[in-house]
Amino acid sequence: MSLILPVACGTTRQHRLYNATPQASGFHPKPILRQAKFLSSSGFPLSPYERSDRFLTVARFGSNEPLPAKFSPAKLAPLEIVGGNAAGAASIKIPLPAPVTEDMDVEEHHANKSGFLSEAGPRPIDKYMHLRDLREHDTTKYYQLMLKNAQQVLPFIYTPTVGQACQEYHSLGIKTRGLYLSLNDRGSILSKLRAWPQQDIQVIVVTDGERILGLGDLGANGMGISEGKIELYTAAAGVDPSKCLPIALDVGTNNAKLRESPEYKGLRSARPSDEEYDAFVDEFMQALKIWRPHVLLQYEDFGNHNAFRVLEKYQSGFCCFNDDIQGTAGITLAALLGALRIRGGRLSEQRILFLGAGEAACGIATLISYCMHRREGLSEESSRQRCYLMDSKGLVVSSRTDLQHHKKPFAHDAPFVHTLIEAVRMLKPTAIIGVSAVPNTFDEEVIKTMAELNERPIIFPLSNPTSLSECTFEQAVKWTDGRVIFASGSPFDPIEYNGELHNAPQANNAYIFPAVGHAAVLTKAKTIPQAVFLVAAEQLAAMATIKELQTGSVFPQFSNIRLISAAIMAAVVRYLVNSGLGTVPAGWEGHDTGEGLDWRHMASAAMWSPSSTSRL
Ligand code: NAI
């Protein structure tokens, strides 16, 4: 199934956006069109492979051109997701990733009728259990329902409901779908993997349960996170669910209450020493390499004293990434690039202050400075100096002697200050990013000061869940008099302020990690370097439409996630193949993968949908 979209020589304004000579039409949408085809969203010239394929890409801004505060709708037709390439072909076929079948409508009808999809339906945890049940007994229907209604159904499969599910996992009578590997399996991890009923595994999400969402150490109950997160690979990026494996490493728990619970199924011991832990993780990693050498491994919700060490140790020899560090970085960089499409300016001109200096903050700051360095030519040192972090003790500066390893690259020569407001006044940031899990820390004084310092302050309270958010959307809009450019970790409803609609985009990692992971699987990637998350973030940032940007949405609508993922997959596959880290996906070896359009066709064609298999 494909959607044919005319580009380049069409007659509407939307089509003219891709015309090689737009001025000829007498229509001059300057802010979006000038050099649109040759600049990345951060304003840096695109590389040849980026220029060659503008799949699902909307027009981009020149480097210093802000989106005018007000667009006349008559002048700028909404730019929807359109196909187009730099050469300006007359039409492009974009295969739709997931065929929508009549079966799906039937299931959706039942779901609606039972009130399942409505807010007034059963309690979220009951919906979670119902969906697990449906998955077990009618897997095809489950995926049909999920794919057709991803936006409504995912909150009951993953966050926020999965948090409660993990807390109660041991007492809910859940039949686990994933594989537990416990310290008692030492010496026989490979044979346990080989005994798993499904051997053709392509994607694994693994947790050790130590830092589940913001809920702390949930030990073996963390399995719920691996199970929930892996579903997003299918929902968002079309990975065949029979090739996905959730794993929980059961290394005990320091959660005494859980250990004492008679229903708890995990090891009833405290977490092991670093040496014991490292040896166990290493046996797991080496066993994986023998069992499934090309498997994509996602680390999820490891405590931060292990997360950085484990990632550093294995990222150059395995096809793996940590979503809390790198996926978060990808989505936040995309939000920032989207914000600059609204506000104008280059990334390397920004001063970014983070409240928090853990996995999320360090991951985001590392990717932002990498982008400034690679795309905008700033030195590595100067790029890092555009990012300042604050932890629970205060500003991370070079004079401090108590800093953990992962904070040190961002410890700059600056006076130490204790509080956020002092840091804001001293550093005059253009953006503040909250990843501290401490609510209400972006208070009125902080936000009003940001609004005094910046015409369009960028304020991203990313901490989850909503109760931990550094500020609410309403506060950010009110205290900046509607000038804020906002993104949050948890969802907030849109609001009207001074007669204008303001949307609160949610920085959902699911925009990034499933597409990155699926691209790595398709190319049998050896490793997943930092650049992959940069490519993914740029692709995502380019896809918000003008209409979305006008209402503050720095991301394209999540309801288009399969199309969005296909575009990101295409960009990442192309990067991995061109950089020699991956191979051309199976079945596409003979195709023109240079300047042609095969990448996007390949990405869409590779996406699984429930009607395309009978193995379920
Ligand atoms: P973490 O535990 O690794 O880091 C938390 C950091 O906050 C630590 O550096 C700690 O020192 C700092 N902190 C604690 N109290 C503070 C205070 N009063 N002032 C300043 N800093 C303080 O946690 P991680 O993984 O970095 O996550 C942090 C938050 O970010 C969580 O709420 C998480 O839900 C959220 N998050 C949001 C994402 C998204 O929106 N897509 C993705 C990943 C995380």
XYZ file of C-alpha atoms and ligand atoms in Angstrom:
660
model
C 0.000 0.000 0.000
C 1.377 3.380 -0.816
C 0.449 7.001 -0.598
C 1.286 9.051 -3.659
C 2.208 12.609 -2.872
C 2.978 15.062 -5.614
C 5.987 17.223 -4.954
C 8.077 19.823 -6.677
C 5.852 20.725 -9.577
C 2.468 20.776 -7.919
C 0.248 23.804 -7.922
C -0.402 24.343 -4.231
C 1.878 26.303 -1.945
C 2.640 23.145 -0.100
C 4.058 21.606 -3.241
C 5.947 24.710 -4.166
C 7.937 24.394 -0.979
C 9.974 21.804 -2.824
C 10.236 23.666 -6.086
C 13.812 24.223 -7.114
C 12.982 27.820 -7.974
C 10.245 28.873 -5.593
C 10.602 32.549 -6.443
C 9.362 31.798 -9.931
C 5.946 31.182 -8.459
C 5.830 34.636 -6.971
C 5.489 33.059 -3.536
C 8.299 33.778 -1.091
C 8.020 31.794 2.122
C 11.465 32.998 3.151
C 11.770 31.735 6.684
C 11.306 28.160 5.724
C 12.618 27.956 2.224
C 15.892 29.764 1.992
C 18.492 27.035 1.562
C 15.977 24.613 2.940
C 17.400 21.729 1.004
C 20.978 22.175 2.067
C 20.903 22.979 5.749
C 20.494 20.656 8.652
C 17.991 21.726 11.255
C 20.872 23.124 13.254
C 21.730 25.304 10.303
C 24.814 23.361 9.277
C 25.235 22.235 5.670
C 23.940 18.755 5.107
C 26.282 16.009 4.062
C 25.789 14.538 0.585
C 23.881 11.543 1.857
C 21.602 13.800 3.859
C 21.006 15.988 0.827
C 20.268 12.986 -1.321
C 17.181 11.867 0.445
C 14.632 14.206 1.933
C 12.221 11.489 2.941
C 9.254 12.870 4.788
C 11.228 15.950 5.457
C 9.502 19.244 5.821
C 11.183 22.501 4.977
C 13.879 23.693 7.319
C 14.963 27.071 8.504
C 18.015 28.975 7.553
C 20.439 29.358 10.405
C 19.327 32.621 11.907
C 15.790 33.033 10.792
C 13.119 32.814 13.448
C 9.606 31.688 12.784
C 7.631 34.934 12.663
C 5.483 35.320 15.747
C 2.384 35.340 13.585
C 1.861 33.623 10.254
C -1.035 34.452 8.046
C -2.743 31.142 7.342
C -3.615 32.459 3.894
C 0.057 32.855 3.108
C 1.354 29.653 4.576
C -0.697 26.600 4.000
C -0.127 23.982 6.679
C 2.802 21.871 5.674
C 1.833 18.315 6.294
C 4.149 15.380 6.095
C 5.154 15.303 2.475
C 7.646 13.446 0.419
C 10.275 15.264 -1.539
C 13.831 15.146 -2.674
C 16.392 17.695 -3.592
C 16.152 16.825 -7.255
C 12.450 17.604 -7.223
C 10.761 14.575 -8.692
C 7.189 14.924 -9.864
C 5.825 12.417 -7.422
C 7.083 10.086 -4.788
C 5.582 6.881 -3.605
C 5.663 6.525 0.133
C 4.641 3.074 1.266
C 2.515 3.203 4.369
C 4.210 1.122 7.030
C 1.216 -0.566 8.585
C -1.770 -1.486 6.501
C -4.958 -0.702 8.360
C -7.188 -3.708 7.977
C -10.872 -4.196 8.517
C -10.050 -6.539 11.384
C -8.519 -3.620 13.173
C -11.714 -1.656 12.823
C -13.689 -4.546 14.288
C -11.390 -4.769 17.299
C -11.417 -1.020 17.735
C -15.200 -1.083 17.597
C -15.312 -3.673 20.398
C -12.811 -1.707 22.426
C -14.806 1.486 22.043
C -18.069 -0.240 22.813
C -16.735 -1.675 26.042
C -15.469 1.789 26.989
C -11.958 0.402 26.985
C -10.487 3.293 25.073
C -12.388 5.948 26.974
C -11.073 7.701 30.051
C -14.137 6.633 31.973
C -13.432 2.955 31.322
C -11.793 0.500 33.717
C -8.903 1.543 36.006
C -5.570 1.891 34.173
C -4.093 -1.145 35.931
C -7.113 -3.239 34.875
C -6.623 -2.062 31.295
C -2.970 -3.089 31.609
C -4.004 -6.556 32.773
C -6.686 -6.812 30.100
C -4.157 -5.959 27.396
C -1.712 -8.574 28.715
C -4.516 -11.080 28.634
C -5.516 -10.141 25.107
C -1.883 -10.418 24.004
C -1.662 -13.919 25.403
C -4.936 -15.225 24.026
C -5.364 -13.350 20.757
C -2.031 -11.842 19.870
C -3.098 -10.717 16.424
C -6.067 -8.764 17.767
C -3.906 -7.271 20.482
C -1.458 -5.863 17.936
C -4.234 -4.714 15.662
C -5.759 -2.778 18.526
C -2.408 -1.397 19.612
C -1.272 -0.275 16.171
C -4.547 1.305 15.231
C -4.862 3.159 18.534
C -1.261 3.541 19.627
C -1.790 6.892 21.284
C -4.713 5.697 23.432
C -3.416 2.217 24.186
C 0.278 2.821 24.882
C -0.286 4.624 28.211
C -1.738 1.322 29.512
C 1.071 -0.781 28.103
C 3.903 1.527 29.048
C 4.128 4.743 31.101
C 2.441 5.862 33.207
C 0.559 2.605 34.002
C 3.627 0.378 33.807
C 4.991 2.140 36.901
C 2.166 0.823 39.049
C 2.377 -2.540 37.285
C 6.048 -2.859 38.256
C 5.363 -1.915 41.862
C 2.667 -4.578 42.072
C 4.137 -7.028 39.572
C 4.669 -9.758 42.176
C 1.101 -9.560 43.448
C -0.869 -9.122 40.225
C -0.781 -12.760 39.169
C 1.125 -11.832 36.012
C 2.401 -14.538 33.696
C 5.838 -13.263 32.761
C 6.630 -13.110 29.051
C 10.318 -12.391 29.393
C 13.412 -14.242 30.491
C 14.843 -13.956 33.992
C 18.562 -14.473 34.362
C 19.535 -14.582 38.006
C 22.803 -14.731 39.893
C 21.978 -18.411 40.416
C 22.323 -18.906 36.644
C 26.007 -17.982 36.731
C 27.942 -20.342 34.521
C 24.894 -21.351 32.507
C 23.568 -18.139 30.976
C 24.370 -19.277 27.439
C 22.471 -22.525 27.880
C 19.481 -20.625 29.286
C 19.479 -18.400 26.205
C 19.769 -21.430 23.949
C 16.835 -23.039 25.707
C 14.542 -20.061 25.059
C 11.638 -21.195 22.808
C 12.171 -18.420 20.261
C 15.717 -18.342 18.922
C 15.461 -15.782 16.123
C 15.661 -12.831 18.506
C 16.577 -9.422 17.065
C 15.866 -6.980 19.908
C 16.416 -7.323 23.646
C 15.472 -4.824 26.332
C 17.290 -5.631 29.550
C 16.967 -4.130 33.008
C 18.520 -4.944 36.344
C 15.535 -3.357 38.084
C 17.562 -0.956 40.170
C 16.040 2.373 39.097
C 12.604 1.731 37.653
C 11.240 5.047 36.327
C 11.312 7.348 39.362
C 10.270 4.483 41.645
C 13.645 3.213 42.780
C 14.826 -0.370 43.229
C 12.094 -2.821 42.250
C 14.367 -5.827 41.755
C 12.875 -8.602 39.647
C 9.636 -6.636 39.311
C 11.574 -4.536 36.798
C 10.626 -7.196 34.245
C 7.485 -5.108 33.663
C 9.655 -2.304 32.268
C 11.465 -4.578 29.803
C 8.138 -6.073 28.722
C 6.487 -2.681 28.337
C 9.332 -0.951 26.573
C 9.848 -3.705 24.044
C 6.247 -3.327 22.904
C 7.174 0.132 21.650
C 9.565 -1.454 19.157
C 6.566 -3.086 17.530
C 4.099 -0.235 17.970
C 6.365 2.576 16.863
C 8.893 1.003 14.523
C 7.345 -2.259 13.368
C 9.752 -4.820 14.812
C 8.194 -8.290 14.610
C 7.105 -9.033 18.206
C 8.134 -12.673 17.912
C 11.726 -11.415 17.510
C 11.692 -9.315 20.673
C 12.859 -10.549 24.065
C 12.443 -8.732 27.384
C 15.057 -9.744 29.955
C 15.433 -8.975 33.662
C 18.769 -9.556 35.346
C 17.813 -10.663 38.843
C 20.746 -9.687 40.999
C 18.765 -9.212 44.200
C 17.305 -5.981 45.491
C 18.041 -3.468 48.198
C 14.302 -2.937 48.568
C 13.780 -4.695 51.904
C 9.999 -4.427 51.751
C 9.931 -6.264 48.454
C 12.375 -8.917 49.639
C 10.133 -9.621 52.589
C 6.965 -9.866 50.557
C 5.865 -13.531 50.439
C 4.745 -13.165 46.808
C 8.023 -11.664 45.540
C 9.552 -13.957 42.933
C 13.066 -12.570 42.694
C 16.215 -13.340 44.699
C 15.770 -12.381 48.328
C 19.250 -11.007 48.737
C 20.788 -7.525 48.674
C 22.481 -6.381 45.484
C 25.969 -7.807 44.997
C 29.347 -6.068 45.090
C 30.552 -4.260 41.959
C 32.956 -7.107 41.170
C 30.264 -9.768 41.410
C 27.842 -7.623 39.440
C 30.371 -6.883 36.684
C 31.310 -10.546 36.323
C 27.643 -11.508 35.993
C 26.906 -8.790 33.415
C 30.026 -9.772 31.510
C 28.961 -13.411 31.330
C 25.598 -12.219 29.999
C 27.211 -10.011 27.345
C 29.647 -12.694 26.174
C 26.850 -15.278 26.042
C 24.761 -12.910 23.918
C 27.594 -12.462 21.477
C 27.779 -16.207 20.944
C 24.018 -16.749 20.920
C 22.869 -13.845 18.725
C 25.886 -11.884 17.463
C 23.770 -9.177 15.764
C 21.137 -8.689 18.415
C 20.260 -5.110 19.397
C 20.517 -4.662 23.159
C 18.862 -1.788 24.999
C 19.860 -1.144 28.614
C 16.936 0.150 30.596
C 16.581 1.605 34.073
C 19.950 0.601 35.499
C 21.009 2.618 38.560
C 23.388 5.370 37.486
C 26.482 4.014 39.273
C 26.241 0.953 36.961
C 24.608 2.514 33.890
C 27.549 4.673 32.782
C 30.138 1.980 33.546
C 28.268 -0.787 31.722
C 27.592 1.417 28.695
C 31.187 2.618 28.504
C 32.490 -0.930 28.742
C 30.334 -2.465 26.020
C 29.284 0.269 23.617
C 32.258 -0.049 21.294
C 32.115 -3.835 20.976
C 28.377 -4.540 20.960
C 25.295 -3.279 19.179
C 23.861 -1.658 22.308
C 22.703 1.617 23.788
C 21.226 2.949 26.999
C 17.877 4.626 26.477
C 17.941 6.596 29.730
C 21.226 8.191 28.669
C 21.251 8.167 24.856
C 17.589 7.896 23.846
C 16.779 10.754 26.214
C 19.612 12.724 24.655
C 18.187 12.139 21.186
C 14.684 13.302 22.020
C 15.899 16.358 23.938
C 18.279 17.419 21.181
C 15.356 17.089 18.750
C 13.257 19.302 21.046
C 16.005 21.900 21.141
C 16.468 21.859 17.370
C 12.691 22.158 17.029
C 12.738 25.109 19.442
C 15.362 26.788 17.267
C 13.123 26.317 14.245
C 10.600 28.432 16.167
C 12.995 30.934 17.628
C 15.900 31.061 15.180
C 19.572 31.000 16.113
C 22.206 28.322 16.014
C 22.595 25.583 18.559
C 26.171 26.652 19.266
C 24.924 30.077 20.349
C 22.842 28.599 23.165
C 23.789 28.471 26.841
C 22.080 25.500 28.432
C 21.677 24.974 32.147
C 20.600 21.568 33.459
C 18.985 21.030 36.825
C 20.205 17.488 37.472
C 23.509 15.835 36.625
C 22.564 12.170 36.311
C 21.984 9.794 33.398
C 19.592 12.065 31.536
C 21.511 15.321 32.048
C 24.923 13.893 31.153
C 23.518 12.033 28.146
C 21.750 15.130 26.828
C 24.669 17.496 27.455
C 27.059 15.084 25.724
C 24.896 14.837 22.604
C 24.196 18.573 22.456
C 27.886 19.404 22.623
C 28.641 16.679 20.073
C 26.110 18.316 17.729
C 27.649 21.781 18.251
C 31.073 20.340 17.490
C 30.203 18.147 14.494
C 27.579 20.288 12.856
C 28.560 23.820 13.746
C 32.308 23.568 14.039
C 32.751 24.579 17.678
C 35.723 22.917 19.375
C 34.872 20.000 21.675
C 35.945 22.026 24.698
C 33.930 25.118 23.728
C 30.910 22.932 22.957
C 30.959 21.416 26.428
C 31.277 24.885 27.916
C 27.862 25.776 26.463
C 26.351 23.229 28.915
C 26.308 23.658 32.700
C 24.938 21.095 35.145
C 23.605 21.391 38.683
C 23.323 18.465 41.070
C 21.809 18.238 44.546
C 24.781 20.146 46.011
C 24.849 23.013 43.513
C 26.590 24.029 40.300
C 29.008 21.468 38.870
C 32.293 23.408 38.662
C 35.961 22.446 38.398
C 36.787 23.501 41.967
C 34.568 20.741 43.380
C 36.293 17.618 44.616
C 33.196 15.497 45.108
C 32.235 14.944 41.478
C 31.448 11.531 40.008
C 33.253 10.572 36.822
C 30.306 11.245 34.498
C 29.944 14.883 35.624
C 33.583 15.869 35.143
C 33.456 16.773 31.413
C 30.950 19.488 32.352
C 32.785 20.857 35.393
C 33.847 24.289 34.158
C 35.877 27.109 35.669
C 33.117 29.181 37.207
C 32.244 30.372 40.705
C 30.335 27.764 42.711
C 26.732 28.702 43.469
C 24.201 26.681 45.446
C 20.872 27.583 43.950
C 19.253 27.503 40.544
C 18.275 31.171 40.623
C 21.878 32.174 41.387
C 23.074 30.029 38.476
C 20.456 31.498 36.118
C 21.489 35.055 37.036
C 25.170 34.273 36.668
C 25.129 32.147 33.485
C 22.198 33.826 31.690
C 21.080 30.617 29.971
C 18.925 30.608 26.860
C 17.521 27.211 27.895
C 16.948 25.396 31.182
C 16.383 21.644 31.256
C 14.972 19.925 34.341
C 16.126 16.345 34.930
C 16.386 16.378 38.716
C 13.128 14.627 39.657
C 12.566 17.471 42.147
C 9.188 19.159 41.609
C 8.527 22.916 41.592
C 12.197 23.817 41.227
C 11.454 25.949 38.141
C 9.613 28.421 40.364
C 8.166 31.821 39.531
C 11.423 33.659 40.162
C 13.441 31.309 37.943
C 10.955 31.353 35.090
C 10.398 35.115 35.226
C 14.156 35.665 35.209
C 14.431 33.411 32.137
C 11.722 35.522 30.507
C 13.628 38.731 31.304
C 16.809 37.305 29.822
C 15.235 35.839 26.678
C 12.570 36.912 24.216
C 11.665 33.219 23.777
C 12.994 31.287 26.807
C 13.389 27.550 26.283
C 12.126 25.672 29.334
C 12.055 21.868 29.379
C 10.927 20.319 32.708
C 11.597 16.695 31.782
C 11.244 14.956 35.142
C 8.645 12.189 35.382
C 6.021 11.502 36.466
C 3.915 14.673 36.333
C 4.094 15.069 40.116
C 7.894 15.449 39.828
C 7.891 17.903 36.942
C 10.021 20.986 37.676
C 7.042 23.180 36.729
C 3.672 22.833 35.051
C 2.920 23.955 31.535
C 0.463 26.534 32.812
C 3.081 28.097 35.090
C 5.620 28.274 32.265
C 3.143 29.951 29.923
C 1.795 32.373 32.532
C 5.133 33.442 33.990
C 6.638 34.083 30.554
C 3.505 35.795 29.276
C 3.046 33.118 26.642
C 6.603 33.407 25.247
C 7.972 30.097 26.510
C 9.122 27.326 24.175
C 8.276 24.264 26.200
C 8.692 20.491 26.241
C 8.058 18.180 29.172
C 8.699 14.607 30.185
C 5.094 13.989 31.238
C 2.072 15.050 29.212
C 0.296 18.343 29.871
C -2.977 19.448 28.269
C -2.902 22.296 25.758
C -3.967 25.645 27.160
C -5.333 28.867 25.792
C -3.522 32.020 26.854
C -4.490 35.488 25.662
C -6.739 33.927 23.062
C -3.994 31.718 21.577
C -3.638 27.962 21.714
C -0.410 26.665 23.267
C 0.530 23.004 22.962
C 2.794 21.200 25.410
C 4.936 18.790 23.406
C 5.969 15.657 25.267
C 9.595 14.599 24.919
C 8.750 10.946 24.547
C 11.775 8.702 23.989
C 9.542 6.460 21.862
C 10.037 8.919 19.004
C 13.696 7.900 18.904
C 14.736 4.529 20.351
C 12.476 2.109 18.427
C 13.498 3.569 15.066
C 17.180 3.665 16.005
C 17.020 0.081 17.263
C 15.177 -1.235 14.225
C 17.648 0.490 11.905
C 20.502 -1.159 13.807
C 18.816 -4.561 13.424
C 18.260 -4.103 9.688
C 21.881 -3.176 9.079
C 23.349 -5.686 11.540
C 25.140 -2.712 13.049
C 28.374 -3.457 14.857
C 27.938 -0.575 17.274
C 25.656 2.417 17.785
C 27.787 5.531 18.018
C 26.726 8.945 19.255
C 26.287 10.148 15.662
C 23.283 7.845 15.251
C 21.343 9.773 17.883
C 22.344 13.032 16.246
C 21.044 11.835 12.866
C 17.807 10.591 14.466
C 17.282 13.849 16.387
C 17.845 15.982 13.300
C 15.431 13.915 11.269
C 12.760 14.156 13.963
C 13.274 17.884 14.485
C 12.795 18.500 10.782
C 9.411 16.818 10.758
C 7.258 19.137 12.870
C 4.987 21.002 10.494
C 4.707 24.771 10.345
C 1.245 24.498 11.842
C 2.616 22.445 14.736
C 5.498 24.856 15.301
C 3.091 27.781 15.390
C 1.331 26.304 18.399
C 4.571 25.421 20.156
C 4.787 21.752 19.162
C 8.442 21.060 18.531
C 7.679 17.469 17.468
C 5.400 16.083 14.777
C 2.221 14.494 16.112
C 2.841 11.195 17.892
C -0.190 9.697 16.147
C 1.983 9.585 12.989
C 4.628 7.586 14.803
C 4.942 4.802 12.201
C 5.604 7.312 9.429
C 7.967 9.257 11.655
C 9.831 6.091 12.632
C 10.134 5.065 8.988
C 11.795 8.393 8.211
C 14.179 8.097 11.159
C 14.953 4.480 10.287
C 15.765 5.523 6.723
C 18.135 8.240 7.947
C 19.857 5.968 10.475
C 20.159 2.993 8.100
C 21.723 5.299 5.529
C 24.160 6.647 8.105
C 25.145 3.198 9.407
C 25.712 1.802 5.916
C 27.603 4.841 4.639
C 29.817 4.932 7.701
C 30.693 1.249 7.353
C 29.144 0.313 10.679
C 26.322 -1.665 9.106
C 25.486 -3.530 5.937
C 22.758 -2.906 3.388
C 19.624 -4.642 4.719
C 18.980 -8.155 3.444
C 17.050 -8.228 0.188
C 18.134 -4.704 -0.794
C 21.722 -5.396 -1.751
C 21.167 -4.893 -5.474
C 19.196 -1.684 -5.175
C 20.369 1.835 -5.788
C 21.024 2.903 -2.252
C 23.196 5.844 -3.222
C 21.134 8.772 -4.382
C 17.939 6.815 -4.959
C 14.891 6.486 -2.801
C 15.359 2.898 -1.748
C 16.181 3.740 1.862
C 12.705 4.937 2.615
C 11.059 2.120 0.727
C 13.262 -0.302 2.545
C 12.406 1.167 5.955
C 8.678 1.056 5.379
C 8.742 -2.392 3.829
C 10.653 -3.717 6.840
C 7.925 -2.711 9.289
C 5.879 -5.599 10.609
C 2.130 -5.376 10.974
C -0.266 -7.963 12.444
C -1.911 -8.870 9.158
C 1.474 -9.650 7.611
C 2.112 -12.804 9.596
C 0.362 -15.959 10.620
C 2.971 -17.025 13.105
C 1.369 -15.232 16.008
P 19.444 10.269 37.993
O 19.083 9.720 39.304
O 20.521 9.626 37.205
O 19.801 11.841 38.151
C 19.134 12.761 38.960
C 20.044 13.948 39.157
O 19.329 14.979 39.822
C 21.265 13.649 40.014
O 22.409 14.192 39.404
C 20.992 14.389 41.320
O 22.179 14.863 41.944
C 20.170 15.560 40.799
N 19.395 16.205 41.849
C 18.697 15.645 42.864
N 18.148 16.598 43.634
C 18.493 17.779 43.100
C 18.233 19.127 43.432
N 17.486 19.446 44.496
N 18.760 20.095 42.654
C 19.512 19.794 41.582
N 19.783 18.526 41.211
C 19.279 17.533 41.956
O 18.095 10.280 37.157
P 17.923 10.451 35.574
O 17.890 9.133 34.918
O 18.918 11.436 35.094
O 16.435 11.031 35.492
C 16.119 12.296 36.050
C 14.683 12.653 35.713
O 14.565 12.809 34.309
C 13.655 11.587 36.117
O 12.550 12.197 36.694
C 13.259 10.954 34.820
O 11.924 10.523 34.834
C 13.427 12.099 33.846
N 13.638 11.629 32.490
C 12.838 12.132 31.498
C 12.958 11.681 30.202
C 12.109 12.267 29.139
O 11.423 13.204 29.363
N 12.127 11.762 27.928
C 13.886 10.601 29.857
C 14.740 10.188 30.962
C 14.582 10.684 32.226
